[in-house]
Short mmCIF file of C-alpha atoms in Angstrom, two decimals:
data_model
loop_
_atom_site.label_atom_id
_atom_site.label_comp_id
_atom_site.label_asym_id
_atom_site.label_seq_id
_atom_site.Cartn_x
_atom_site.Cartn_y
_atom_site.Cartn_z
CA UNK A 29 9.21 -15.30 20.63
CA UNK A 30 6.58 -13.41 22.53
CA UNK A 31 6.41 -13.75 26.31
CA UNK A 32 3.70 -16.22 27.31
CA UNK A 33 5.33 -17.23 30.60
CA UNK A 34 6.80 -14.61 32.93
CA UNK A 35 10.21 -15.75 34.19
CA UNK A 36 11.63 -14.26 37.38
CA UNK A 37 15.26 -13.31 37.83
CA UNK A 38 15.52 -16.03 40.50
CA UNK A 39 14.19 -18.73 38.15
CA UNK A 40 16.61 -17.77 35.39
CA UNK A 41 19.46 -17.53 37.86
CA UNK A 42 18.78 -21.03 39.19
CA UNK A 43 19.20 -22.49 35.71
CA UNK A 44 22.28 -20.45 34.82
CA UNK A 45 24.02 -21.40 38.07
CA UNK A 46 23.17 -25.08 37.56
CA UNK A 47 24.82 -24.91 34.15
CA UNK A 48 27.94 -23.36 35.68
CA UNK A 49 27.64 -20.14 33.69
CA UNK A 50 27.81 -17.61 36.53
CA UNK A 51 24.98 -15.46 37.89
CA UNK A 52 22.28 -13.52 36.06
CA UNK A 53 22.66 -9.75 36.13
CA UNK A 54 19.91 -8.84 33.63
CA UNK A 55 16.86 -10.52 32.13
CA UNK A 56 14.90 -9.00 29.22
CA UNK A 57 11.91 -10.40 27.35
CA UNK A 58 12.15 -10.65 23.55
CA UNK A 59 9.13 -9.23 21.76
CA UNK A 60 9.43 -10.69 18.26
CA UNK A 61 7.85 -13.96 17.16
CA UNK A 62 4.74 -15.80 18.24
CA UNK A 63 5.60 -19.37 19.31
CA UNK A 64 7.78 -19.50 22.42
CA UNK A 65 8.77 -17.41 25.42
CA UNK A 66 12.25 -15.93 24.96
CA UNK A 67 14.52 -13.82 27.13
CA UNK A 68 17.96 -12.33 26.74
CA UNK A 69 20.01 -13.34 29.78
CA UNK A 70 23.16 -11.46 30.78
CA UNK A 71 25.56 -12.95 33.34
CA UNK A 72 28.27 -11.58 35.58
CA UNK A 73 30.78 -13.20 33.21
CA UNK A 74 29.81 -10.60 30.60
CA UNK A 75 28.14 -13.19 28.36
CA UNK A 76 24.68 -12.95 26.81
CA UNK A 77 22.50 -16.02 26.37
CA UNK A 78 19.01 -16.69 25.04
CA UNK A 79 16.59 -18.53 27.32
CA UNK A 80 13.67 -20.21 25.57
CA UNK A 81 10.60 -21.70 27.25
CA UNK A 82 8.65 -23.89 24.84
CA UNK A 83 4.93 -23.21 24.86
CA UNK A 84 3.70 -25.74 22.27
CA UNK A 85 6.49 -28.25 21.78
CA UNK A 86 6.60 -31.11 24.26
CA UNK A 87 9.42 -32.71 26.21
CA UNK A 88 9.14 -35.67 23.83
CA UNK A 89 9.46 -33.52 20.68
CA UNK A 90 12.25 -31.21 21.80
CA UNK A 91 15.28 -33.54 21.72
CA UNK A 92 15.10 -33.50 17.91
CA UNK A 93 15.48 -29.72 17.72
CA UNK A 94 18.10 -29.32 20.42
CA UNK A 95 20.28 -32.24 19.34
CA UNK A 96 20.02 -31.09 15.72
CA UNK A 97 21.47 -27.73 16.75
CA UNK A 98 24.25 -29.53 18.66
CA UNK A 99 24.93 -31.73 15.64
CA UNK A 100 25.15 -28.79 13.24
CA UNK A 101 27.28 -26.69 15.60
CA UNK A 102 29.76 -29.58 15.92
CA UNK A 103 30.08 -29.61 12.12
CA UNK A 104 30.88 -25.95 11.83
CA UNK A 105 27.43 -24.59 10.96
CA UNK A 106 26.92 -21.30 12.84
CA UNK A 107 23.87 -22.07 14.97
CA UNK A 108 23.06 -21.57 18.67
CA UNK A 109 24.59 -24.30 20.82
CA UNK A 110 22.33 -25.59 23.64
CA UNK A 111 24.14 -25.58 26.98
CA UNK A 112 24.36 -28.79 29.01
CA UNK A 113 24.31 -29.40 32.74
CA UNK A 114 26.79 -31.60 34.59
CA UNK A 115 24.93 -34.71 33.44
CA UNK A 116 25.08 -33.63 29.78
CA UNK A 117 21.37 -32.78 29.59
CA UNK A 118 20.45 -29.93 27.23
CA UNK A 119 16.68 -29.92 27.83
CA UNK A 120 15.82 -28.21 31.09
CA UNK A 121 12.72 -27.12 33.04
CA UNK A 122 11.94 -23.49 33.98
CA UNK A 123 8.61 -22.42 35.50
CA UNK A 124 7.27 -25.90 34.78
CA UNK A 125 7.96 -25.56 31.05
CA UNK A 126 10.58 -27.30 28.89
CA UNK A 127 13.45 -24.88 28.36
CA UNK A 128 16.86 -24.43 26.75
CA UNK A 129 19.68 -21.94 27.12
CA UNK A 130 21.75 -21.16 24.02
CA UNK A 131 24.54 -18.72 23.15
CA UNK A 132 23.48 -15.43 21.60
CA UNK A 133 24.75 -15.02 18.04
CA UNK A 134 26.65 -11.85 17.14
CA UNK A 135 25.39 -9.18 14.76
CA UNK A 136 21.91 -8.23 13.64
CA UNK A 137 19.26 -8.90 11.02
CA UNK A 138 19.37 -7.78 7.39
CA UNK A 139 15.75 -6.83 6.78
CA UNK A 140 16.55 -5.25 3.39
CA UNK A 141 18.81 -7.94 1.91
CA UNK A 142 20.98 -7.52 -1.14
CA UNK A 143 22.27 -10.10 -3.63
CA UNK A 144 25.30 -10.47 -1.33
CA UNK A 145 23.17 -11.48 1.64
CA UNK A 146 21.07 -13.88 -0.44
CA UNK A 147 24.19 -15.59 -1.78
CA UNK A 148 25.44 -16.20 1.75
CA UNK A 149 22.11 -17.59 2.90
CA UNK A 150 21.93 -19.94 -0.09
CA UNK A 151 25.48 -21.16 0.49
CA UNK A 152 25.03 -21.76 4.22
CA UNK A 153 21.64 -23.41 3.72
CA UNK A 154 23.26 -25.96 1.40
CA UNK A 155 26.07 -26.58 3.88
CA UNK A 156 23.51 -27.05 6.65
CA UNK A 157 21.57 -29.61 4.59
CA UNK A 158 24.73 -31.57 3.84
CA UNK A 159 25.85 -31.42 7.49
CA UNK A 160 22.51 -32.85 8.60
CA UNK A 161 22.62 -35.93 6.40
CA UNK A 162 23.98 -38.16 9.17
CA UNK A 163 21.82 -36.74 11.96
CA UNK A 164 20.36 -39.86 13.59
CA UNK A 165 17.06 -38.54 14.95
CA UNK A 166 13.92 -38.27 12.83
CA UNK A 167 10.89 -36.06 13.23
CA UNK A 168 8.60 -34.95 10.42
CA UNK A 169 7.99 -31.31 9.61
CA UNK A 170 5.13 -30.69 12.05
CA UNK A 171 3.88 -27.81 9.88
CA UNK A 172 3.97 -29.84 6.68
CA UNK A 173 1.21 -31.16 4.43
CA UNK A 174 -0.63 -33.12 7.13
CA UNK A 175 -0.90 -29.96 9.22
CA UNK A 176 -2.13 -27.93 6.23
CA UNK A 177 -4.85 -30.53 5.60
CA UNK A 178 -5.90 -30.35 9.24
CA UNK A 179 -5.71 -26.55 9.62
CA UNK A 180 -7.12 -25.13 6.39
CA UNK A 181 -10.70 -26.24 7.26
CA UNK A 182 -10.30 -24.49 10.63
CA UNK A 183 -9.37 -21.11 9.12
CA UNK A 184 -11.56 -20.96 6.00
CA UNK A 185 -14.67 -19.81 7.93
CA UNK A 186 -12.81 -16.54 8.56
CA UNK A 187 -12.02 -15.96 4.86
CA UNK A 188 -13.92 -14.36 2.01
CA UNK A 189 -15.04 -16.51 -0.91
CA UNK A 190 -12.16 -15.59 -3.21
CA UNK A 191 -9.45 -16.28 -0.62
CA UNK A 192 -11.18 -19.47 0.44
CA UNK A 193 -11.26 -20.71 -3.13
CA UNK A 194 -7.54 -19.96 -3.55
CA UNK A 195 -6.43 -21.73 -0.38
CA UNK A 196 -8.58 -24.80 -1.02
CA UNK A 197 -7.40 -25.06 -4.64
CA UNK A 198 -3.78 -24.72 -3.58
CA UNK A 199 -4.15 -27.37 -0.91
CA UNK A 200 -5.58 -29.76 -3.52
CA UNK A 201 -2.66 -28.95 -5.83
CA UNK A 202 -0.08 -29.62 -3.11
CA UNK A 203 -1.72 -32.92 -2.20
CA UNK A 204 -1.44 -33.94 -5.85
CA UNK A 205 2.23 -32.88 -6.03
CA UNK A 206 3.04 -34.86 -2.89
CA UNK A 207 1.71 -38.04 -4.49
CA UNK A 208 3.96 -37.82 -7.55
CA UNK A 209 7.02 -40.02 -7.93
CA UNK A 210 9.20 -36.98 -8.67
CA UNK A 211 8.29 -35.33 -5.38
CA UNK A 212 8.75 -38.51 -3.38
CA UNK A 213 12.25 -38.93 -4.83
CA UNK A 214 13.46 -35.47 -3.78
CA UNK A 215 16.47 -35.29 -1.41
CA UNK A 216 15.36 -35.02 2.20
CA UNK A 217 16.78 -34.48 5.62
CA UNK A 218 16.59 -32.09 8.56
CA UNK A 219 15.46 -28.64 7.38
CA UNK A 220 15.03 -25.33 9.18
CA UNK A 221 11.64 -24.67 7.53
CA UNK A 222 11.39 -21.08 8.85
CA UNK A 223 14.58 -19.35 7.72
CA UNK A 224 13.19 -15.83 7.32
CA UNK A 225 15.19 -12.61 7.42
CA UNK A 226 14.72 -12.34 11.18
CA UNK A 227 16.18 -15.82 11.81
CA UNK A 228 19.60 -15.07 10.31
CA UNK A 229 22.34 -12.88 11.73
CA UNK A 230 25.00 -10.85 9.91
CA UNK A 231 27.88 -8.81 11.28
CA UNK A 232 30.42 -6.43 9.75
CA UNK A 233 30.69 -3.14 7.93
CA UNK A 234 27.73 -2.07 5.76
CA UNK A 235 27.97 -3.71 2.37
CA UNK A 236 30.50 -6.25 3.64
CA UNK A 237 28.45 -8.08 6.27
CA UNK A 238 29.23 -11.75 6.87
CA UNK A 239 26.64 -14.30 7.90
CA UNK A 240 27.15 -15.18 11.56
CA UNK A 241 24.38 -17.66 12.14
CA UNK A 242 20.99 -19.29 11.66
CA UNK A 243 18.73 -19.56 14.69
CA UNK A 244 15.20 -20.44 15.86
CA UNK A 245 15.18 -24.08 14.77
CA UNK A 246 11.90 -24.86 16.52
CA UNK A 247 9.98 -25.46 13.29
CA UNK A 248 12.68 -27.79 11.99
CA UNK A 249 11.88 -31.29 10.83
CA UNK A 250 12.66 -33.81 8.15
CA UNK A 251 11.33 -32.59 4.82
CA UNK A 252 12.62 -31.97 1.30
CA UNK A 253 15.63 -29.71 1.03
CA UNK A 254 13.80 -28.03 -1.83
CA UNK A 255 10.98 -26.90 0.47
CA UNK A 256 13.54 -25.28 2.78
CA UNK A 257 15.08 -23.40 -0.14
CA UNK A 258 11.63 -22.34 -1.36
CA UNK A 259 10.76 -20.89 2.05
CA UNK A 260 13.93 -18.79 1.90
CA UNK A 261 13.19 -17.58 -1.62
CA UNK A 262 9.70 -16.50 -0.58
CA UNK A 263 11.10 -14.20 2.09
CA UNK A 264 14.63 -13.14 1.16
CA UNK A 265 14.00 -12.66 -2.55
CA UNK A 266 10.68 -10.84 -2.80
CA UNK A 267 9.37 -7.32 -2.72
CA UNK A 268 7.58 -7.30 0.63
CA UNK A 269 4.85 -4.90 -0.47
CA UNK A 270 3.72 -6.93 -3.48
CA UNK A 271 5.09 -10.44 -2.98
CA UNK A 272 6.78 -10.27 -6.38
CA UNK A 273 10.01 -12.18 -6.82
CA UNK A 274 13.18 -10.15 -7.20
CA UNK A 275 14.82 -12.43 -9.74
CA UNK A 276 18.36 -11.15 -9.30
CA UNK A 277 18.30 -12.06 -5.61
CA UNK A 278 16.54 -15.37 -6.25
CA UNK A 279 19.03 -16.42 -8.91
CA UNK A 280 21.94 -15.51 -6.62
CA UNK A 281 20.54 -17.58 -3.76
CA UNK A 282 19.83 -20.66 -5.86
CA UNK A 283 23.17 -20.47 -7.67
CA UNK A 284 25.02 -20.25 -4.35
CA UNK A 285 23.04 -23.22 -3.00
CA UNK A 286 23.68 -25.21 -6.19
CA UNK A 287 27.43 -24.52 -6.03
CA UNK A 288 27.59 -26.20 -2.60
CA UNK A 289 24.93 -28.87 -3.13
CA UNK A 290 24.27 -29.49 -6.84
CA UNK A 291 20.54 -29.60 -7.51
CA UNK A 292 18.98 -32.45 -9.44
CA UNK A 293 16.82 -31.99 -12.52
CA UNK A 294 13.68 -33.01 -10.61
CA UNK A 295 14.42 -30.36 -7.96
CA UNK A 296 14.69 -27.67 -10.61
CA UNK A 297 11.39 -28.77 -12.18
CA UNK A 298 9.56 -28.80 -8.85
CA UNK A 299 10.97 -25.52 -7.49
CA UNK A 300 7.93 -23.45 -8.64
CA UNK A 301 5.56 -25.90 -6.93
CA UNK A 302 7.58 -25.82 -3.71
CA UNK A 303 7.58 -22.03 -3.72
CA UNK A 304 3.80 -22.26 -3.83
CA UNK A 305 3.95 -24.80 -0.99
CA UNK A 306 6.02 -22.43 1.13
CA UNK A 307 3.53 -19.62 0.58
CA UNK A 308 0.62 -21.89 1.47
CA UNK A 309 2.32 -23.06 4.66
CA UNK A 310 2.86 -19.55 6.01
CA UNK A 311 -0.48 -18.19 4.84
CA UNK A 312 -2.19 -21.01 6.71
CA UNK A 313 -0.18 -20.54 9.90
CA UNK A 314 -0.65 -16.77 9.89
CA UNK A 315 -4.40 -17.16 9.41
CA UNK A 316 -4.43 -19.55 12.35
CA UNK A 317 -2.38 -17.25 14.60
CA UNK A 318 -4.38 -14.16 13.56
CA UNK A 319 -7.89 -15.55 13.98
CA UNK A 320 -7.22 -18.00 16.82
CA UNK A 321 -4.60 -16.17 18.89
CA UNK A 322 -3.18 -17.11 22.27
CA UNK A 323 -2.77 -14.55 25.02
CA UNK A 324 0.79 -13.34 25.47
CA UNK A 325 2.68 -10.30 26.63
CA UNK A 326 4.08 -8.43 23.59
CA UNK A 327 2.36 -10.79 21.11
CA UNK A 328 1.90 -9.27 17.64
CA UNK A 329 0.45 -11.73 15.11
CA UNK A 330 1.72 -11.34 11.56
CA UNK A 331 -0.60 -10.12 8.80
CA UNK A 332 -1.86 -13.22 6.93
CA UNK A 333 -2.65 -11.28 3.74
CA UNK A 334 1.07 -10.94 3.05
CA UNK A 335 1.39 -14.62 2.17
CA UNK A 336 -1.89 -14.56 0.28
CA UNK A 337 -0.20 -12.02 -2.02
CA UNK A 338 2.93 -14.18 -2.21
CA UNK A 339 0.91 -17.25 -3.16
CA UNK A 340 -1.02 -15.37 -5.83
CA UNK A 341 2.29 -14.20 -7.29
CA UNK A 342 3.80 -17.70 -7.25
CA UNK A 343 0.74 -19.11 -9.02
CA UNK A 344 0.50 -16.32 -11.61
CA UNK A 345 4.24 -16.03 -12.26
CA UNK A 346 6.04 -19.34 -11.69
CA UNK A 347 9.82 -18.92 -11.63
CA UNK A 348 12.29 -21.39 -13.08
CA UNK A 349 16.02 -21.24 -12.46
CA UNK A 350 18.39 -22.41 -15.17
CA UNK A 351 22.08 -23.11 -14.71
#
C-alpha cells in the first residue's frame, strides 16, 4: 500500500461521482504496504473510502479478489465491500490502472495482540473459510509453491551460504509435503493468505475490543485452509523479536478456529509443516521486495531476516495442537 501512482483530486473525484457517492473533499496517500497504490478518500457526504490502484494484478486476475469480497460481505463476514457503478461493475480504471473503491472499516490495528484478539481472529477466519465454500470463481494462490520454486533461485544470489542452505532445504521439504496424499486431501477454498496484524481491524474500549473486519484481500487465492491458519499463527502468535511461538496465543487461535470449523486429524498432523510453509512464503517475498525493489513514494520494504528467524524457530521447535 505504498504510492506508486500519483492520483489527482480530479481523477479520484471523477470515479466517486460516477459511483454516485458525492464529491471528494480530501485525498491522502496510505504509506503502509508494498504492493498497490492506496488512498483514503473523504467525500462531502462525510464518508471515508479506500481507493486502490493495482500495480501488479491484471484486469483479468482482479475479478476473483473483488467478487470474493462481495461474496463474503453478503454472507456477513466483515470485509470491505467494493462499490459498483450504475452498470454493476466493481472493477474500475483510474490513471490507466485497474482500480476499486471500498468502504473504510472502523477501528484500528492491534499490533500487540492478546489471547482475546487471537481468539477473535481464529473464529472469524473459520467463518470466512466456511462462507467461501460456495464461491464460484477459482484462482490459485499466486504466491504459493509454484511461485516459491520460481522465486527462490532469483533471491539466493543475495544470501549468505547458511541462509541459502536453509531456504533451499525448506523449499525441497515443502515440495515433498505437497506431493503427499495427506496434503492433497486437505480442505481447500478461497483463503486470505496475508492476514497479518495490520490487515485486521478492531474497535472498542481497551481490553474489550471487537473485531470489525479483515481487509487487503489482494493475495487471496484458492489454497488449503490450513495454510491460511498457519500464516496467522506466524504473525499473531509469535514474539516479533525472536520469532518464537507464544503458545497461549496460538492455542487460543486454533481452538477458536476449531470450534467454528472442526479440524481433521490430517490438518492437525500437518500444521507444523504448514507453519514452516508460511514462514518460507514470506521470507521469500520479503527477500524479493528487499533486493529487487520497485520505485514508489513512501515505499518501505520489510526486513526479510524476520521471517528467516521465524522459519528457523518453526523448524527447530515444531508446535502441535491437541484438543
